mmCIF file of C-alpha atoms in Angstrom:
data_model
loop_
_atom_site.group_PDB
_atom_site.id
_atom_site.type_symbol
_atom_site.label_atom_id
_atom_site.label_comp_id
_atom_site.label_asym_id
_atom_site.label_seq_id
_atom_site.Cartn_x
_atom_site.Cartn_y
_atom_site.Cartn_z
ATOM 1 C CA UNK A 176 92.009 57.783 115.906
ATOM 2 C CA UNK A 177 92.337 61.406 115.126
ATOM 3 C CA UNK A 178 94.420 62.179 112.702
ATOM 4 C CA UNK A 179 97.076 64.264 113.155
ATOM 5 C CA UNK A 180 97.996 67.571 112.912
ATOM 6 C CA UNK A 181 99.625 69.147 109.616
ATOM 7 C CA UNK A 182 102.533 71.979 109.966
ATOM 8 C CA UNK A 183 103.367 74.041 106.707
ATOM 9 C CA UNK A 184 105.169 77.166 106.178
ATOM 10 C CA UNK A 185 102.848 78.485 103.609
ATOM 11 C CA UNK A 186 104.921 82.341 101.413
ATOM 12 C CA UNK A 187 103.542 84.963 100.346
ATOM 13 C CA UNK A 188 105.486 87.398 97.510
ATOM 14 C CA UNK A 189 104.695 90.664 96.808
ATOM 15 C CA UNK A 190 102.461 92.478 94.119
ATOM 16 C CA UNK A 191 103.444 91.925 90.189
ATOM 17 C CA UNK A 192 105.903 89.531 91.464
ATOM 18 C CA UNK A 193 105.490 85.366 90.988
ATOM 19 C CA UNK A 194 107.001 83.026 94.074
ATOM 20 C CA UNK A 195 109.083 82.791 91.981
ATOM 21 C CA UNK A 196 110.637 85.449 94.005
ATOM 22 C CA UNK A 197 110.952 82.926 96.836
ATOM 23 C CA UNK A 198 113.578 80.404 94.874
ATOM 24 C CA UNK A 199 116.594 81.095 97.308
ATOM 25 C CA UNK A 200 114.579 80.755 101.083
ATOM 26 C CA UNK A 201 112.693 78.531 99.793
ATOM 27 C CA UNK A 202 115.926 76.137 98.865
ATOM 28 C CA UNK A 203 116.758 77.060 102.275
ATOM 29 C CA UNK A 204 113.140 76.527 103.942
ATOM 30 C CA UNK A 205 112.801 73.018 102.018
ATOM 31 C CA UNK A 206 115.792 70.931 103.896
ATOM 32 C CA UNK A 207 113.989 70.808 106.485
ATOM 33 C CA UNK A 208 110.238 71.883 106.448
ATOM 34 C CA UNK A 209 107.584 71.278 103.719
ATOM 35 C CA UNK A 210 106.913 74.176 102.905
ATOM 36 C CA UNK A 211 104.295 75.857 99.893
ATOM 37 C CA UNK A 212 104.741 79.303 97.477
ATOM 38 C CA UNK A 213 101.752 80.960 96.754
ATOM 39 C CA UNK A 214 100.878 83.243 93.901
ATOM 40 C CA UNK A 215 98.744 85.491 95.586
ATOM 41 C CA UNK A 216 94.764 85.757 93.647
ATOM 42 C CA UNK A 217 94.493 88.568 91.318
ATOM 43 C CA UNK A 218 97.877 89.079 91.090
ATOM 44 C CA UNK A 219 101.285 87.568 88.862
ATOM 45 C CA UNK A 220 101.703 84.313 88.231
ATOM 46 C CA UNK A 221 98.541 81.644 87.951
ATOM 47 C CA UNK A 222 96.142 83.664 88.372
ATOM 48 C CA UNK A 223 93.345 84.852 85.883
ATOM 49 C CA UNK A 224 94.023 88.712 86.687
ATOM 50 C CA UNK A 225 90.811 90.699 86.198
ATOM 51 C CA UNK A 226 89.943 94.566 86.600
ATOM 52 C CA UNK A 227 91.537 94.791 89.654
ATOM 53 C CA UNK A 228 93.542 93.727 93.069
ATOM 54 C CA UNK A 229 90.615 91.336 95.049
ATOM 55 C CA UNK A 230 89.503 92.723 97.916
ATOM 56 C CA UNK A 231 91.532 91.494 101.028
ATOM 57 C CA UNK A 232 88.626 89.809 101.923
ATOM 58 C CA UNK A 233 88.594 88.162 99.250
ATOM 59 C CA UNK A 234 91.520 87.120 99.160
ATOM 60 C CA UNK A 235 91.757 85.791 103.346
ATOM 61 C CA UNK A 236 88.870 83.417 102.030
ATOM 62 C CA UNK A 237 90.586 81.915 99.091
ATOM 63 C CA UNK A 238 93.512 81.761 101.873
ATOM 64 C CA UNK A 239 91.879 79.380 103.901
ATOM 65 C CA UNK A 240 90.397 77.090 100.851
ATOM 66 C CA UNK A 241 93.672 76.520 99.777
ATOM 67 C CA UNK A 242 95.463 76.063 103.499
ATOM 68 C CA UNK A 243 92.033 73.827 103.475
ATOM 69 C CA UNK A 244 92.905 72.018 100.112
ATOM 70 C CA UNK A 245 96.149 71.732 101.330
ATOM 71 C CA UNK A 246 95.816 69.916 103.674
ATOM 72 C CA UNK A 247 97.481 72.181 106.474
ATOM 73 C CA UNK A 248 96.440 72.493 110.382
ATOM 74 C CA UNK A 249 98.984 74.632 111.346
ATOM 75 C CA UNK A 250 101.070 77.043 109.406
ATOM 76 C CA UNK A 251 104.210 79.582 110.244
ATOM 77 C CA UNK A 252 103.252 82.178 106.770
ATOM 78 C CA UNK A 253 106.099 84.085 105.322
ATOM 79 C CA UNK A 254 105.171 87.071 102.814
ATOM 80 C CA UNK A 255 107.025 90.494 101.810
ATOM 81 C CA UNK A 256 105.613 93.384 101.117
ATOM 82 C CA UNK A 257 101.875 92.990 99.616
ATOM 83 C CA UNK A 258 102.218 89.680 100.976
ATOM 84 C CA UNK A 259 103.391 90.287 104.255
ATOM 85 C CA UNK A 260 99.975 93.056 104.630
ATOM 86 C CA UNK A 261 98.419 89.085 103.438
ATOM 87 C CA UNK A 262 99.367 87.064 105.928
ATOM 88 C CA UNK A 263 99.585 90.263 108.102
ATOM 89 C CA UNK A 264 95.858 90.095 107.912
ATOM 90 C CA UNK A 265 95.779 86.486 107.882
ATOM 91 C CA UNK A 266 97.485 85.826 110.988
ATOM 92 C CA UNK A 267 95.276 89.339 113.169
ATOM 93 C CA UNK A 268 91.821 87.805 111.641
ATOM 94 C CA UNK A 269 90.046 85.331 111.374
ATOM 95 C CA UNK A 270 91.940 82.383 111.328
ATOM 96 C CA UNK A 271 94.904 83.453 114.055
ATOM 97 C CA UNK A 272 94.106 80.246 115.738
ATOM 98 C CA UNK A 273 95.968 78.284 112.174
ATOM 99 C CA UNK A 274 99.310 80.254 112.748
ATOM 100 C CA UNK A 275 102.269 79.177 114.301
ATOM 101 C CA UNK A 276 104.725 82.033 113.661
ATOM 102 C CA UNK A 277 105.044 84.730 111.206
ATOM 103 C CA UNK A 278 107.292 86.295 109.624
ATOM 104 C CA UNK A 279 106.556 90.335 108.057
ATOM 105 C CA UNK A 280 110.231 91.325 104.802
ATOM 106 C CA UNK A 281 109.353 94.759 103.561
ATOM 107 C CA UNK A 282 105.942 94.592 105.232
ATOM 108 C CA UNK A 283 103.093 96.883 103.151
ATOM 109 C CA UNK A 284 100.697 99.099 104.060
ATOM 110 C CA UNK A 285 100.083 97.434 107.344
ATOM 111 C CA UNK A 286 102.325 100.097 110.482
ATOM 112 C CA UNK A 287 101.228 102.838 108.517
ATOM 113 C CA UNK A 288 100.802 104.726 105.266
ATOM 114 C CA UNK A 289 102.463 105.523 102.469
ATOM 115 C CA UNK A 290 103.292 109.869 102.069
ATOM 116 C CA UNK A 291 102.433 111.326 99.638
ATOM 117 C CA UNK A 292 105.941 111.941 97.526
ATOM 118 C CA UNK A 293 106.418 108.024 98.006
ATOM 119 C CA UNK A 294 103.288 108.161 96.225
ATOM 120 C CA UNK A 295 103.974 110.137 93.521
ATOM 121 C CA UNK A 296 107.053 108.296 91.850
ATOM 122 C CA UNK A 297 105.177 104.927 92.231
ATOM 123 C CA UNK A 298 102.049 106.936 90.633
ATOM 124 C CA UNK A 299 103.350 105.797 86.921
ATOM 125 C CA UNK A 300 103.606 102.369 88.069
ATOM 126 C CA UNK A 301 100.637 101.858 90.371
ATOM 127 C CA UNK A 302 98.646 103.411 86.898
ATOM 128 C CA UNK A 303 98.483 100.557 84.136
ATOM 129 C CA UNK A 304 97.400 101.853 80.275
ATOM 130 C CA UNK A 305 95.008 100.764 78.104
ATOM 131 C CA UNK A 306 96.776 100.788 74.912
#
């Protein structure tokens, strides 16, 4: 007999934040669904930060491993900012059969690039200075 398919929600937050940024959303979703809030590989949270952010293809492979380890067959993805970019890349890539629904909140660089003025204002927060 085949095992029943499992369905979960998975939330990804923006860069530099932790999964705790979804605490209010999780409280509401978890009353009706099984939800995972995942800190993205190589970023703030439970990962060990490296010298730079891992390539998107590396993060997508890691995400596939996470969902496999959790026993998730179908997933509804919710992503904010950088997390939305990861969720969109996963949902439109080779994993689209696994994604049931996709919710993007303030997606970063998904549909258009950044204006030069925005990048200049953001530059001090993007450059890590060594002590």
